[in-house]
Every structure is written in C-alpha cells, then in structure tokens.
CSV table of N, CA and C in Angstrom, one decimal:
chain,number,residue,atom,x,y,z
K,188,UNK,N,-0.3,-4.5,-16.4
K,188,UNK,CA,-0.8,-3.5,-15.5
K,188,UNK,C,-1.3,-4.1,-14.2
K,189,UNK,N,-1.9,-5.3,-14.3
K,189,UNK,CA,-2.4,-6.0,-13.1
K,189,UNK,C,-1.2,-6.5,-12.3
K,190,UNK,N,-0.1,-6.9,-13.0
K,190,UNK,CA,1.0,-7.3,-12.2
K,190,UNK,C,1.6,-6.2,-11.3
K,191,UNK,N,1.6,-5.0,-11.8
K,191,UNK,CA,2.1,-3.9,-11.0
K,191,UNK,C,1.1,-3.6,-9.8
K,192,UNK,N,-0.2,-3.8,-10.1
K,192,UNK,CA,-1.1,-3.6,-9.0
K,192,UNK,C,-0.9,-4.7,-7.9
K,193,UNK,N,-0.8,-5.9,-8.3
K,193,UNK,CA,-0.6,-7.0,-7.4
K,193,UNK,C,0.7,-6.8,-6.6
K,194,UNK,N,1.8,-6.3,-7.3
K,194,UNK,CA,3.0,-6.0,-6.6
K,194,UNK,C,2.9,-4.9,-5.6
K,195,UNK,N,2.2,-3.8,-6.0
K,195,UNK,CA,1.9,-2.7,-5.0
K,195,UNK,C,1.1,-3.1,-3.8
K,196,UNK,N,0.1,-4.0,-4.1
K,196,UNK,CA,-0.8,-4.4,-2.9
K,196,UNK,C,0.0,-5.3,-2.0
K,197,UNK,N,0.8,-6.2,-2.6
K,197,UNK,CA,1.6,-7.1,-1.7
K,197,UNK,C,2.6,-6.3,-0.9
K,198,UNK,N,3.3,-5.4,-1.5
K,198,UNK,CA,4.3,-4.6,-0.7
K,198,UNK,C,3.5,-3.7,0.3
K,199,UNK,N,2.3,-3.2,0.0
K,199,UNK,CA,1.5,-2.5,1.0
K,199,UNK,C,1.1,-3.4,2.2
K,200,UNK,N,0.7,-4.6,1.9
K,200,UNK,CA,0.4,-5.5,3.0
K,200,UNK,C,1.6,-5.9,3.8
K,201,UNK,N,2.7,-6.0,3.2
K,201,UNK,CA,3.9,-6.3,4.0
K,201,UNK,C,4.3,-5.1,4.9
K,202,UNK,N,4.2,-3.9,4.3
K,202,UNK,CA,4.5,-2.7,5.1
K,202,UNK,C,3.5,-2.6,6.3
K,203,UNK,N,2.2,-2.8,6.0
K,203,UNK,CA,1.2,-2.7,7.0
K,203,UNK,C,1.4,-3.7,8.1
K,204,UNK,N,1.8,-4.9,7.8
K,204,UNK,CA,2.0,-5.9,8.8
K,204,UNK,C,3.2,-5.6,9.6
K,205,UNK,N,4.3,-5.1,9.0
K,205,UNK,CA,5.4,-4.6,9.8
K,205,UNK,C,5.1,-3.5,10.7
K,206,UNK,N,4.3,-2.5,10.2
K,206,UNK,CA,3.9,-1.4,11.1
K,206,UNK,C,3.1,-1.9,12.3
K,207,UNK,N,2.2,-2.8,12.0
K,207,UNK,CA,1.4,-3.3,13.1
K,207,UNK,C,2.2,-4.1,14.1
K,208,UNK,N,3.2,-4.9,13.6
K,208,UNK,CA,4.1,-5.6,14.5
K,208,UNK,C,4.9,-4.7,15.3
K,209,UNK,N,5.3,-3.5,14.8
K,209,UNK,CA,6.1,-2.5,15.6
K,209,UNK,C,5.2,-2.0,16.7
K,210,UNK,N,3.9,-1.7,16.4
K,210,UNK,CA,3.0,-1.2,17.4
K,210,UNK,C,2.8,-2.2,18.5
K,211,UNK,N,2.6,-3.5,18.1
K,211,UNK,CA,2.4,-4.5,19.1
K,211,UNK,C,3.6,-4.7,20.0
K,212,UNK,N,4.8,-4.6,19.3
K,212,UNK,CA,6.1,-4.8,20.1
K,212,UNK,C,6.2,-3.6,21.1
K,213,UNK,N,5.8,-2.4,20.6
K,213,UNK,CA,5.9,-1.2,21.5
K,213,UNK,C,4.9,-1.3,22.7
K,214,UNK,N,3.8,-1.9,22.5
K,214,UNK,CA,2.8,-2.0,23.5
K,214,UNK,C,3.2,-3.1,24.6
K,215,UNK,N,3.9,-4.1,24.1
K,215,UNK,CA,4.2,-5.2,25.0
K,215,UNK,C,5.5,-4.9,25.8
K,216,UNK,N,6.3,-4.0,25.4
K,216,UNK,CA,7.6,-3.8,26.0
K,216,UNK,C,7.7,-2.4,26.7
K,217,UNK,N,8.6,-2.2,27.6
K,217,UNK,CA,8.8,-0.9,28.2
K,217,UNK,C,10.3,-0.6,28.1
K,218,UNK,N,10.6,0.7,28.2
K,218,UNK,CA,12.0,1.1,28.1
K,218,UNK,C,12.3,2.1,27.0
K,219,UNK,N,13.6,2.2,26.8
K,219,UNK,CA,14.0,3.2,25.8
K,219,UNK,C,13.6,2.7,24.4
K,220,UNK,N,13.1,3.6,23.6
K,220,UNK,CA,12.8,3.3,22.2
K,220,UNK,C,11.4,2.8,21.9
K,221,UNK,N,10.7,2.6,23.0
K,221,UNK,CA,9.3,2.0,22.8
K,221,UNK,C,8.4,3.0,22.2
K,222,UNK,N,8.4,4.2,22.6
K,222,UNK,CA,7.6,5.3,22.1
K,222,UNK,C,7.9,5.5,20.6
K,223,UNK,N,9.2,5.5,20.3
K,223,UNK,CA,9.6,5.7,18.9
K,223,UNK,C,9.1,4.6,18.0
K,224,UNK,N,9.1,3.3,18.5
K,224,UNK,CA,8.6,2.2,17.8
K,224,UNK,C,7.1,2.3,17.6
K,225,UNK,N,6.4,2.8,18.6
K,225,UNK,CA,4.9,2.9,18.4
K,225,UNK,C,4.6,4.0,17.4
K,226,UNK,N,5.3,5.1,17.4
K,226,UNK,CA,5.1,6.2,16.5
K,226,UNK,C,5.5,5.8,15.1
K,227,UNK,N,6.6,5.2,14.9
K,227,UNK,CA,7.0,4.7,13.6
K,227,UNK,C,6.1,3.6,13.0
K,228,UNK,N,5.7,2.7,13.9
K,228,UNK,CA,4.7,1.7,13.5
K,228,UNK,C,3.4,2.3,13.0
K,229,UNK,N,2.9,3.3,13.8
K,229,UNK,CA,1.7,4.0,13.4
K,229,UNK,C,1.8,4.7,12.0
K,230,UNK,N,2.9,5.4,11.8
K,230,UNK,CA,3.2,6.1,10.6
K,230,UNK,C,3.2,5.1,9.4
K,231,UNK,N,4.0,4.0,9.6
K,231,UNK,CA,4.1,3.0,8.5
K,231,UNK,C,2.7,2.4,8.2
K,232,UNK,N,2.0,2.1,9.2
K,232,UNK,CA,0.6,1.5,9.0
K,232,UNK,C,-0.3,2.4,8.3
K,233,UNK,N,-0.3,3.7,8.7
K,233,UNK,CA,-1.2,4.7,8.1
K,233,UNK,C,-0.8,4.9,6.6
K,234,UNK,N,0.5,5.1,6.4
K,234,UNK,CA,1.0,5.3,5.0
K,234,UNK,C,0.7,4.1,4.1
K,235,UNK,N,0.8,2.9,4.7
K,235,UNK,CA,0.6,1.7,3.9
K,235,UNK,C,-0.9,1.6,3.5
K,236,UNK,N,-1.8,2.0,4.4
K,236,UNK,CA,-3.2,1.9,4.1
K,236,UNK,C,-3.6,3.0,3.1
K,237,UNK,N,-3.0,4.2,3.2
K,237,UNK,CA,-3.3,5.2,2.2
K,237,UNK,C,-2.7,4.8,0.8
K,238,UNK,N,-1.6,4.2,0.8
K,238,UNK,CA,-1.0,3.8,-0.5
K,238,UNK,C,-1.8,2.7,-1.1
K,239,UNK,N,-2.3,1.7,-0.3
K,239,UNK,CA,-3.2,0.7,-0.9
K,239,UNK,C,-4.5,1.2,-1.4
K,240,UNK,N,-5.1,2.2,-0.7
K,240,UNK,CA,-6.3,2.8,-1.2
K,240,UNK,C,-6.1,3.5,-2.5
K,241,UNK,N,-4.9,4.2,-2.6
K,241,UNK,CA,-4.6,5.0,-3.8
K,241,UNK,C,-4.4,4.0,-5.0
K,242,UNK,N,-3.7,2.9,-4.7
K,242,UNK,CA,-3.5,1.9,-5.8
K,242,UNK,C,-4.8,1.3,-6.2
K,243,UNK,N,-5.7,1.0,-5.2
K,243,UNK,CA,-7.0,0.4,-5.6
K,243,UNK,C,-7.8,1.4,-6.4
K,244,UNK,N,-7.8,2.7,-6.0
K,244,UNK,CA,-8.5,3.7,-6.8
K,244,UNK,C,-8.1,3.7,-8.2
K,245,UNK,N,-6.8,3.7,-8.5
K,245,UNK,CA,-6.3,3.8,-9.8
K,245,UNK,C,-6.5,2.6,-10.6
K,246,UNK,N,-6.4,1.4,-10.0
K,246,UNK,CA,-6.7,0.2,-10.8
K,246,UNK,C,-8.2,0.1,-11.2
K,247,UNK,N,-9.1,0.6,-10.3
K,247,UNK,CA,-10.5,0.6,-10.7
K,247,UNK,C,-10.7,1.7,-11.8
K,248,UNK,N,-10.0,2.8,-11.7
K,248,UNK,CA,-10.1,3.8,-12.7
K,248,UNK,C,-9.7,3.3,-14.1
K,249,UNK,N,-8.5,2.6,-14.1
K,249,UNK,CA,-8.0,2.1,-15.3
K,249,UNK,C,-8.9,1.0,-15.9
K,250,UNK,N,-9.5,0.2,-15.0
K,250,UNK,CA,-10.4,-0.9,-15.4
K,250,UNK,C,-11.6,-0.3,-16.1
K,251,UNK,N,-12.2,0.8,-15.6
K,251,UNK,CA,-13.3,1.4,-16.2
K,251,UNK,C,-13.0,2.0,-17.6
K,252,UNK,N,-11.7,2.5,-17.7
K,252,UNK,CA,-11.3,3.1,-19.0
K,252,UNK,C,-10.9,2.0,-20.0
K,253,UNK,N,-10.9,0.7,-19.7
K,253,UNK,CA,-10.7,-0.3,-20.6
K,253,UNK,C,-9.2,-0.7,-20.8
K,254,UNK,N,-8.4,-0.4,-19.9
K,254,UNK,CA,-6.9,-0.7,-20.0
K,254,UNK,C,-6.7,-2.2,-19.9
K,255,UNK,N,-7.6,-2.9,-19.2
K,255,UNK,CA,-7.3,-4.3,-19.0
K,255,UNK,C,-8.0,-5.3,-20.0
K,256,UNK,N,-8.5,-4.7,-21.1
K,256,UNK,CA,-9.2,-5.6,-22.1
K,256,UNK,C,-8.2,-6.3,-23.0
K,257,UNK,N,-7.0,-5.8,-23.1
K,257,UNK,CA,-6.0,-6.4,-23.9
K,257,UNK,C,-4.7,-6.5,-23.1
K,258,UNK,N,-3.8,-7.5,-23.5
K,258,UNK,CA,-2.6,-7.6,-22.7
K,258,UNK,C,-1.6,-6.5,-22.9
K,259,UNK,N,-1.7,-5.8,-24.0
K,259,UNK,CA,-0.8,-4.6,-24.3
K,259,UNK,C,-1.5,-3.4,-23.8
K,260,UNK,N,-0.6,-2.4,-23.5
K,260,UNK,CA,-1.2,-1.1,-23.1
K,260,UNK,C,-1.9,-0.4,-24.2
K,261,UNK,N,-3.0,0.2,-24.0
K,261,UNK,CA,-3.8,0.9,-25.0
K,261,UNK,C,-3.3,2.3,-25.0
K,262,UNK,N,-2.9,2.8,-26.2
K,262,UNK,CA,-2.5,4.1,-26.4
K,262,UNK,C,-3.6,4.9,-27.0
K,263,UNK,N,-4.1,5.9,-26.3
K,263,UNK,CA,-5.2,6.7,-26.8
K,263,UNK,C,-4.7,8.0,-27.3
K,264,UNK,N,-5.4,8.6,-28.3
K,264,UNK,CA,-5.0,9.9,-28.8
K,264,UNK,C,-5.6,10.9,-27.9
K,265,UNK,N,-4.7,11.7,-27.2
K,265,UNK,CA,-5.1,12.7,-26.3
K,265,UNK,C,-5.2,14.1,-26.9
K,266,UNK,N,-4.9,14.2,-28.2
K,266,UNK,CA,-4.9,15.5,-28.9
K,266,UNK,C,-6.1,15.8,-29.5
C-alpha cells in the first residue's frame, strides 16, 4: 500500500513541476500559444496539488485503520 502511495506522490510531484514549468515558460515568452501554456500549466498544477492532497488524506486514513501494520492487506468483515 505504501508503494502505491509513493508512486502516486512521485507522479503528482512530476506533474506539478511540469505545470509550473509551463507557467514559467508562458510568462517568459510572448507570441502564439503562450496564453494556452499558462492556462494548461495552471490546470495541471492545480489538479496535481488536489491529487496529492487526496492521496495524503487516504494514506493517513488507512494508517489510522491499521492497514500498514502487516505487509499483507487486511481483510475486514464488513457484514
């Protein structure tokens, strides 16, 4: 479970850095496509932050429920 969390956080950080680099590129250049780059960079950065916050929330939730106490997934009776 932690491996999936680390993968999600790494991909989120990569997406965030790409979004910020698009924003910076759009601010430093002028011409056609610059406004689109700034808008897409902003969207990518915002969605990446929301995704990382969601992943962090669920990993904390699973940690409180005890899913990380053993290497195998814990199956609980929900019935």
